[in-house]
Each structure stands twice: as structure tokens, then as C-alpha cells.
Amino acid sequence: MQIYGAAYKLLRKFFFAARRTVQKFLVILAIKLQEIAKNTLYSVEGKSMKHKNCPQIHKLSSSLDSASLSKAKDQLGRLKQLTVDCAEIGEEISRVVAGLRQVAAPDGQPFLFTTVLKENRKLLDAVFRDCADIKYRSFQAKDRQALLVYLDGMTDMTILEKDVLQTLMSTGQEQNTIDLNMLVNNLLTSAGLTVSYQANQSIEAVMTGNALLLVDGIAQGLLISTTKHVKRPVSEGTAEDVMRGPHDAFNETLNDNLVLIRRRTRDTNIKIRIMQIGERSKTAVAVLYAANLVKPGLVEEVERRLQLIKVDKILSAGMVEEWLVDRPWSPFPQMQGTERPDKMVAALYEGRVGIIVDNTPFVLMAPCTYNLIMQSADDYSMPPLVSSVLRATRHIAAFIAIYLPSLYVAIISYHPGMLPTTMAISVAEIRARTPFPSFLEALLMEALLEIFQEAVVRLPRKIAPAASMLGGFIIGNTVVQAGLINPLLVVIIATTAIASYVMPSYAFSMGLRTLRVPMLLLASIFGLYGVMLGILAVTIHVCSLKSFGESYLGGILNINLIGDWKDSFVRLPQRLLTTRPQEFGPQDPIRSGGKNG
Amino acid sequence: MANLEHKQQMSTADFAVMVIAATFGSQFILQTRNLIADAEQLAWLSVVLGGLVYYAAAYLMLSLGRQFPGESPVSYLPRLWGPFLGNIILLWFVMVFIEMFWLGMAGFSHVVTFFMLERTPSEVVTLGMLAVLVYLSLQDLGTIIRVQMFVTLVAIPIVTVVWLLSIFNFQPDNMLPLWPLKIKGILSGAVDSWSLYGGYELVLLFLPFVCRQNTRPARAIGWAFFCVTLLFVSTVVLSVGVLTSDAAVNTPYPTMIVIRSVELPGTFVERLENYLLFAWMPAVFSSLTMFMYIPALVCAQRWGHADHRPWVLLLAPIMFTGAVLLDNAKIIHQVSNFLMTVALSFSFIVIPVSLFLSWRRDKKRRGNP
């Protein structure tokens, strides 16, 4: 404290000295300028008397050295520097003052509540300084003065008025004195009531919409659950549409999302742990799991990784995902995202862990495998044969989405002999009309496609269809007519784009799109050999990816996990899906036919 | 075995897949000619005999490994043979794989440049493949097993299907005479068929990684040999059946000529050699990965390093240089003969003697408890 005091005095002295210097300088400057103006005026008048025809006007600096431009610049620079120094000193002083203002409190707590309401109000004022939406309501509660603190717009005023103000301000009751016990047990009728001993807890509660009641003579705060804020209702999903499955989707409110899960299962083994992430935003993050199914250690690993997130703010699930995954540079999503509660419940019963981030309608599920990414909720509401065909289509589409343009470039540039003769001749004829080599053609087309896709995503919904029509028309017709790109390539790129839209996960389809250009490059250098090198590199990368310790490829083509193949490339009827996927190591592998099935 | 994190163990199925991946590689296209030269129409018999003989060699290795459960040959071979001889044998073991890599890579580069990328220097092809091989070899064992399984289960069936299309040109008459009475040729072919089966030596190093609960590695390796024998038999039978044995001997790559001669009129698919090569590349990649990973692993274990990756990076230039230096048929033939001698002596001299030494050691131990 002594050091702070000495520093404060020193800085204060310095600040005032600097201020005095600046003031003096400005006063001297003003006086000098006045003198210069007068002298100039006189000299001009005097000279004009002597030389009436040609009045001689000199520069001000010639008569007054201190008025020269360079000097003025120097002075201005000094002035600027002084201003900057003053600002820095000011900041330093505020820090020192803030340090001096700190009251004795345990670590992590800004202060301790006292029994004096005025003191508590002062302390809260300091914390909520410049928070215009924080409201204080002082009132007389029986024989004591009380203070209600709440966040305007996030608090249910009706509850406050009915359960707090009316009860405490009424004078009809016999008992005229109140204490903490009476408040909790007799007077406050709110269901969500917590006695808070810690200032930090109280402040956080106020910031989430609860009301804080402080009473003179009581060194604790009472937190009344009154949260009510504007939110989006539970509505239909926008990213994962299904034909026959349920249509409700998660919204931005954590509690609503938890309700959507609980409504689908009444299982007490579905556990929810809520933690806060973001050192400033303190965003609520819920970790969900089925206690009797999840692989031992998985929940702890998820929580450990969540606790390791040291960042000031968390605004979306995407930010959390990036912190949790092992390989953030990979183009492939390593956690599954969904906005569908039914998908989340299914994941929990497979022994996986769900993560819901407040303020995000997309939830995360871990571990995630390629196999899961290629599944859609619709697969389970369609006949098994149909969904098996659809799944096979998706896998083929994934291959096409990455490799088709590169195969085109490789075959056209290096191995035209692989084409049937008639087709080779017609392709050669078509290509003769375009000036670019096939690689450049494909690259140009890819660039156009990406530009249009990005434009359609970014544009307002009303304009987007017009832009896509324009893009389609330009790509499909004009570019070909202009002789820039051959029609076969248009077919190839269009097929590629449509194939990438088939993916149930948008993040995965973006990953596929990212790989197209490097593949094109390899194809243009090495032909089919280059394509194969690319395929091998992608395969190695995908095989090396791990999602919370599990292989990203999951059970695909793993003969050790042949039991998982029944719900992989194909989907067998429900009555044959008797076991849970082994790839997640569930505690109870039996899904149906067992004692719980 | 559950699909779990950083795997340092493998199932017997994984073990078998590793053996298939290592054996069914570049030799499918490169070595057919030599076998047919030895045994003519009965090359298939040489392949079958070779399969039995080399399975027996693999079985001996498994028996030796069982004497030291959970222990790497890097630790027990120097104990059996003494530090100096033990290290020489380890060097011998490593050299077998390095030479197999050189030959496989050189042959692969020549085939790719010959059939797909004319006028491209084979060094460029080698460098491209080496980059991908190093990328995989730098991963952990679990990832390598996963890639091998994925690639083997995708590539080998495609190679087989495309190759079996050559049955359309098969002429049974070309297989006659059915019994040309060339016993010496058949036996010589059986020995030479090591060039097809080479790579099974990995069982010695990978046996400690195999889960020891209710597993029968010998049976798994037996199945692996059965599968590759079938593939190799189909290779020589179809090559002779389509081209005749004389024509096959006079062609550098008979399998490619066979597949090139197949025509499927009226279909979109024409000229199958590029399709076969395209599917063959991952198979070669699988086997070369093993040939690169094993020396690195042995070196890492020998010098007590927990991580094999620095050794991969250290060996990569050696692998590249060796593969690039084998640039003509004469050198390749000489190195191939030398390799076969080294490998066969390892399988049929070093391993049996090691087995004998370990039995004698056990006996002594039992005698002096």
C-alpha cells in the first residue's frame, strides 16, 4: 500500500507538472502569436507608406524566428508527445486508483458483503460502473432498508413485484422485524432462491438475469431466480432438413435445449454437467452423457479439455470445437455438429458425449467418425434398403466431390487413351475450341463456382436465388459460348458441386471442397499417378485423425469392428441393430434384446 | 479389439492384413516373367510350392517369437547370438527390407514411367511416392495398421477384379503340355518365388504387437499366405494362358501385356492397363510402407528410442538414393539375386539356428533352475 501511495503521489506530481508546462506553453504561444500579428500589421502599414506602389510583404518567420514552420512543427510534435504522455500517465493513475480502491477480499472475489447496506451499494456501484442497464431499487422492508439489484431487460418484473416488493413492503403482518431466516423461510415466495455469500457469485447471477436482494444488517445476498429475456422460440431447423423425422431444432437458449433433450428421454442416466468457459464472457457449457453407457474416461477427457480453454470469450460452439479438437489444421470436422435434438439423444445412447454451448443452436458430439458424419436422421425413418442405397450414394458423392475434376484433368491431359475412341474424338473436338489447358480451365471453373457459392451464402435470402440464377446462367451458358470453358468441364464441375451438397454435414462438404484444388494440381503434374498420390495422402490424413482417441474412420473397412458394419455403408433393419457401435467402447454393448432393451 | 487411441497392439486379423499388404506389392507385375522362365506352364505349381515353403519359414519365425513372448527380436537376438553377432543379424534383417524397398520402388517407378508417364524421369515418380510413404511412416503404428487395412481391402479386390477380366483372352491350349517334366525348373521356380512372397519376414518384428489373448497368429498367417498364393497363381496362370509361356518370358512385364490385350467392346471401359496400374499403386504403396517402417522401427528399438520418426527421416534419403541407382535391368537383376540369397539365408539359416539356440538355452535353464 505504501508503494502504491508513493507511486500515486509521484505520478500525480508528474501529471500536474506536465499539465502546467502545457498550459504555460500554450499561453506563451498565444501571446507570441498576438505580438507577431501586431508587428506584421505595423510593418506592412509602414512599408506601404514608403512604397505605395509595391508594398513589400515578408514572411512572418523572417522577422520572428520562432514563427518559422519548422519550429511550429517541432513545437507541435512536442505537444503531441506531451499529450500522449499525459494520457499514459492518466491511465497509470487510474490503475493505481483502482488498486487503492480494492478492498480486502479473498482471492477471486472483488469484495465481501458487509452488514452495512450503504457500503454494499458503494461496492456494487464500483463493479457495475457504466452499466446503464443495471437497476437499483431501494425500499423499506419492514424495519430495515433493502436494495434490489437487477439487470433491466433480462429480469421478470412481475415476479419481482409480486414475490419480493409486495411481500416485503406490505405492513399488514404482525412481525415487523426481519432477518435472513425469516426472509428465506417465511417471506420470499420465489421457488428459485439462493443465499449468496460470495460477491462474485452474486454479480454473475445478476448478469444472467437474477435479482439480488440486499438487506441492511445482513451480510449475505439473496439471489432470486427471475431470468426472463428475449429469445427465439423452438422452431424448425435450417441446416439439417429431414422428410419424415421430427422437425424441432435447438435454439440459442441452453435451458430450452436441455428441455428438448429431457423431453425425448426420461432416463435418469442422462446426466448434465454445466460449466462456465470464457474468462470474461463466462458462457455456460453443458456436458451431457449417459452415465451407464459412456466409455469410462471419455466424460473426464471432455471436461479436462473444456477446462483447458483459456480465452476471454466464447461466442459459439464452433469456437469451443476448435479448442477441443486434436488437429485444428485439418479440413475435416473432428466433432459432429447438429441442430437436431433426436440426433443428440441417439448419440448419447451410443455412448458418446454431447456438448451444448449457450447462445448457439448447434450442439457438438464427441467422438466423431466419418461414418457418423455420413449418416442422416432420415436414414432411420426410411426403409433400410432405401437408406442403404442413399448411404452408398453419399459415399460415392464424397469421392466425386474431391476427385472428379482431378480425374478429368488427369485423363484429358495424360491418359486420353482410357476414354472410348468416339468419346476421345468428341472431347478433343470440344477442347479444340477453348484456349486454355485443361488444368487452367478446371481451375477457372472452380474459382467461378466458389465465388458464386460464397455469394449465394452471403447474400440476403431474397436476392440469393437471383444471384444463383445469374451464376448458373453465366457458368452454364455464357462462359461456354464465349469459348472460355468447354461444356464437358461444366458438366464435371456441376456434378462435383452437386455431389458436395449431398453431404449431410456442411462442415464436411466444405472440407471436401478445400481438397479439390490441391488434387487438381497433383493431377496436372502427374496425371493419374498424381491423383493416386493425392488419394493416398488424404487417406493417410483421415486415418491419422483421432477424435477423442477414436479413429476418425471408425469401423469403416476395419475387420476388427465388423459388427459395426451393419450401420455403416448399409443400414440393416432395426431388429437386427441389436448392439451399439463397438467403436465408441460403450459400457453396455447390447442395444435391444437385453434387460434394458 | 476396440477401435482405440494410439494403438500399440494389433489383432490377428490386423497381423494377417499386414502380411498380405507387405507381400502383395510391386512383385505382382515385376516378377511374373522370372517365374515363368523357370517353370514354364507349371509356374503355378512353383508358386504353390513356394507358398508352402515360405509359410514354413514364417512359421519358424513365429515359433522363435513365441519363445520370447512380448519381446522384440531387437532385444532377444543379441542375447541369443551375443552382442556382436546379434547386431550383425539385426543389420542383416534391416538390409533385407531396405533392399526390398529399393527393388520394389525402382521397379514401380519404371513401370509407371513406361506405361503412364512417358518421358518423365523415374526419379520424379520415386520422389512423389517417397513423399507419401514418409508421410505414412511418420504416423503411429495404429494409423499405419488402419491405412494398411483400408488400402488392402479396397485396392487388392479392385486389382483382382480388373486382373481377372483377362480371363476373356484365356486360351486353355496355352497351358499345355500339362506336365512338362521340368522338376528342376519347378523347384527353381519355387525358390525364386521368394520374390513374390518376400516381406513375410515382418512377422518376426510384429509378433510382439499381436494381442496374446485367444489368438492364433499361425492360422492368421496361414490365411494370409493362402490369399496371396491364390492371387499369384491366378497371375501366372493367366499370363501363360493368355500369352503362352514363351511369349511371357520374352516380355518385360507380361501381366501388363495380358491386361492390355483385353477388350471389352461396347462398354465405356477400354484399355484396362491404366485401370490396373491405378489400382496397383496403393498395393505397392502398402508393401513399400512396411519396407520403410520396419527398418526405422528396428533402428529406433536398437538404439533405445521411443520414437521411430527421426529414423524414417534419416532413412528416407538412403531409400531414395538406392532406388534411383537401380536404373538398369542388369543391376536390378544382380541386386535381386543378392537380396534373395540374403533373405533366404536369413529365413532358413539364421532363424532355425536362433530357434535351436533358444531351445538349448531353455534346456540349460531347466537343467539349472
XYZ file of N, CA and C in Angstrom, chain B residues 92-174:
249
model
N 21.443 -57.378 -40.861
C 21.043 -58.284 -41.945
C 19.532 -58.148 -42.189
N 18.792 -58.228 -41.097
C 17.328 -58.113 -41.148
C 16.908 -56.773 -41.770
N 17.555 -55.707 -41.320
C 17.217 -54.371 -41.823
C 17.565 -54.272 -43.309
N 18.712 -54.853 -43.673
C 19.146 -54.765 -45.074
C 18.185 -55.490 -46.008
N 17.608 -56.596 -45.513
C 16.626 -57.317 -46.344
C 15.494 -56.368 -46.726
N 14.987 -55.633 -45.741
C 13.850 -54.740 -46.023
C 14.270 -53.538 -46.861
N 15.454 -53.024 -46.561
C 15.898 -51.857 -47.340
C 16.088 -52.242 -48.809
N 16.659 -53.407 -49.027
C 16.864 -53.843 -50.423
C 15.537 -54.141 -51.104
N 14.620 -54.719 -50.344
C 13.293 -54.964 -50.929
C 12.652 -53.636 -51.318
N 12.870 -52.635 -50.485
C 12.332 -51.307 -50.799
C 12.953 -50.781 -52.087
N 14.281 -50.886 -52.181
C 14.965 -50.372 -53.377
C 14.429 -51.032 -54.646
N 14.371 -52.363 -54.568
C 13.937 -53.090 -55.770
C 12.483 -52.777 -56.109
N 11.645 -52.793 -55.082
C 10.223 -52.519 -55.302
C 10.007 -51.138 -55.855
N 10.674 -50.162 -55.260
C 10.496 -48.774 -55.697
C 11.042 -48.560 -57.101
N 12.214 -49.141 -57.367
C 12.806 -48.973 -58.701
C 11.894 -49.590 -59.762
N 11.428 -50.804 -59.496
C 10.544 -51.476 -60.455
C 9.258 -50.694 -60.650
N 8.701 -50.207 -59.562
C 7.446 -49.446 -59.630
C 7.629 -48.184 -60.488
N 8.728 -47.463 -60.225
C 8.959 -46.216 -60.971
C 9.105 -46.494 -62.463
N 9.810 -47.594 -62.770
C 9.997 -47.918 -64.196
C 8.667 -48.252 -64.855
N 7.843 -49.012 -64.157
C 6.547 -49.394 -64.747
C 5.678 -48.149 -64.943
N 5.661 -47.277 -63.938
C 4.806 -46.078 -64.048
C 5.287 -45.176 -65.186
N 6.613 -44.983 -65.264
C 7.105 -44.119 -66.337
C 6.900 -44.778 -67.708
N 7.006 -46.105 -67.731
C 6.883 -46.823 -69.005
C 5.437 -46.798 -69.522
N 4.482 -47.020 -68.623
C 3.103 -47.163 -69.085
C 2.249 -45.905 -68.912
N 2.618 -45.036 -67.990
C 1.723 -43.902 -67.712
C 2.340 -42.544 -67.994
N 3.588 -42.381 -67.636
C 4.189 -41.051 -67.724
C 5.451 -41.105 -68.572
N 5.241 -41.259 -69.845
C 6.387 -41.328 -70.749
C 7.194 -40.032 -70.687
N 8.460 -40.153 -70.814
C 9.400 -39.021 -70.816
C 9.495 -38.309 -69.459
N 8.839 -38.869 -68.454
C 9.018 -38.307 -67.108
C 10.161 -39.062 -66.453
N 11.137 -38.363 -65.862
C 12.237 -39.094 -65.206
C 11.695 -39.957 -64.067
N 12.220 -41.168 -63.972
C 11.694 -42.076 -62.943
C 12.005 -41.546 -61.537
N 13.013 -40.689 -61.421
C 13.343 -40.115 -60.109
C 12.179 -39.282 -59.569
N 11.490 -38.608 -60.488
C 10.357 -37.765 -60.071
C 9.239 -38.649 -59.518
N 9.018 -39.753 -60.215
C 7.986 -40.692 -59.760
C 8.375 -41.247 -58.387
N 9.649 -41.601 -58.260
C 10.138 -42.134 -56.983
C 9.943 -41.121 -55.864
N 10.269 -39.874 -56.188
C 10.182 -38.829 -55.163
C 8.735 -38.626 -54.695
N 7.809 -38.637 -55.653
C 6.390 -38.467 -55.305
C 5.919 -39.562 -54.370
N 6.238 -40.798 -54.716
C 5.802 -41.930 -53.886
C 6.499 -41.883 -52.528
N 7.784 -41.500 -52.560
C 8.544 -41.458 -51.304
C 7.912 -40.450 -50.326
N 7.426 -39.336 -50.865
C 6.815 -38.315 -50.001
C 5.619 -38.908 -49.256
N 4.789 -39.638 -49.987
C 3.596 -40.221 -49.357
C 4.004 -41.319 -48.376
N 5.022 -42.087 -48.750
C 5.482 -43.171 -47.868
C 6.034 -42.611 -46.562
N 6.798 -41.527 -46.686
C 7.359 -40.917 -45.471
C 6.220 -40.387 -44.599
N 5.224 -39.782 -45.255
C 4.079 -39.246 -44.508
C 3.415 -40.347 -43.672
N 3.223 -41.515 -44.270
C 2.582 -42.600 -43.509
C 3.539 -43.175 -42.465
N 4.792 -43.332 -42.847
C 5.735 -43.947 -41.904
C 5.957 -43.068 -40.677
N 5.654 -41.784 -40.809
C 5.823 -40.887 -39.663
C 4.668 -40.995 -38.669
N 3.648 -41.746 -39.021
C 2.490 -41.890 -38.118
C 2.762 -43.003 -37.107
N 1.835 -43.120 -36.154
C 1.986 -44.189 -35.158
C 1.523 -45.527 -35.743
N 1.811 -46.594 -35.029
C 1.508 -47.928 -35.562
C 0.009 -48.098 -35.823
N -0.822 -47.545 -34.921
C -2.273 -47.659 -35.083
C -2.725 -47.094 -36.422
N -2.199 -45.931 -36.780
C -2.572 -45.306 -38.059
C -2.074 -46.152 -39.222
N -0.863 -46.681 -39.085
C -0.315 -47.496 -40.180
C -1.189 -48.735 -40.387
N -1.582 -49.368 -39.297
C -2.443 -50.553 -39.416
C -3.765 -50.173 -40.091
N -4.312 -49.015 -39.681
C -5.609 -48.578 -40.227
C -5.496 -48.329 -41.733
N -4.406 -47.657 -42.128
C -4.219 -47.360 -43.558
C -4.035 -48.660 -44.328
N -3.236 -49.558 -43.775
C -2.987 -50.831 -44.469
C -4.296 -51.585 -44.667
N -5.100 -51.588 -43.619
C -6.361 -52.323 -43.735
C -7.262 -51.686 -44.784
N -7.340 -50.360 -44.733
C -8.198 -49.634 -45.662
C -7.736 -49.853 -47.103
N -6.442 -49.645 -47.306
C -5.901 -49.731 -48.668
C -5.973 -51.172 -49.174
N -5.629 -52.109 -48.296
C -5.630 -53.512 -48.734
C -7.044 -53.960 -49.095
N -8.008 -53.598 -48.266
C -9.369 -54.048 -48.530
C -10.004 -53.348 -49.725
N -9.448 -52.211 -50.113
C -10.001 -51.518 -51.291
C -9.202 -51.884 -52.538
N -7.875 -51.782 -52.437
C -7.044 -51.895 -53.645
C -6.955 -53.335 -54.151
N -6.715 -54.285 -53.246
C -6.477 -55.656 -53.720
C -7.720 -56.253 -54.390
N -8.920 -56.071 -53.845
C -10.086 -56.568 -54.590
C -10.227 -55.924 -55.975
N -9.916 -54.614 -56.073
C -10.045 -53.965 -57.396
C -9.007 -54.531 -58.353
N -7.759 -54.677 -57.873
C -6.707 -55.266 -58.721
C -7.151 -56.654 -59.178
N -7.696 -57.426 -58.255
C -8.096 -58.794 -58.587
C -9.193 -58.798 -59.646
N -10.190 -57.926 -59.437
C -11.311 -57.910 -60.392
C -10.813 -57.510 -61.775
N -10.009 -56.429 -61.811
C -9.522 -55.966 -63.128
C -8.650 -57.049 -63.761
N -7.800 -57.665 -62.945
C -6.891 -58.690 -63.476
C -7.676 -59.888 -64.000
N -8.710 -60.275 -63.274
C -9.462 -61.459 -63.689
C -10.250 -61.229 -64.985
N -10.370 -59.964 -65.387
C -11.034 -59.704 -66.671
C -10.225 -60.277 -67.828
N -8.942 -60.519 -67.571
C -8.109 -61.077 -68.641
C -8.493 -62.520 -68.951
N -9.365 -63.076 -68.159
C -9.838 -64.445 -68.418
C -10.562 -64.528 -69.772
N -11.028 -63.362 -70.255
C -11.703 -63.348 -71.557
C -10.761 -63.784 -72.682
N -9.460 -63.554 -72.483
C -8.488 -63.913 -73.515
C -7.756 -65.216 -73.202
N -8.212 -65.898 -72.196
C -7.507 -67.104 -71.751
C -7.673 -68.236 -72.784
N -6.544 -68.828 -73.160
C -6.568 -69.955 -74.115
C -6.079 -71.188 -73.368
N -6.955 -72.135 -73.053
C -6.522 -73.327 -72.297
C -5.378 -74.058 -72.980
N -5.333 -74.021 -74.322
C -4.273 -74.737 -75.052
C -2.875 -74.252 -74.664
N -2.810 -72.964 -74.286
C -1.504 -72.401 -73.916
C -0.925 -73.035 -72.661
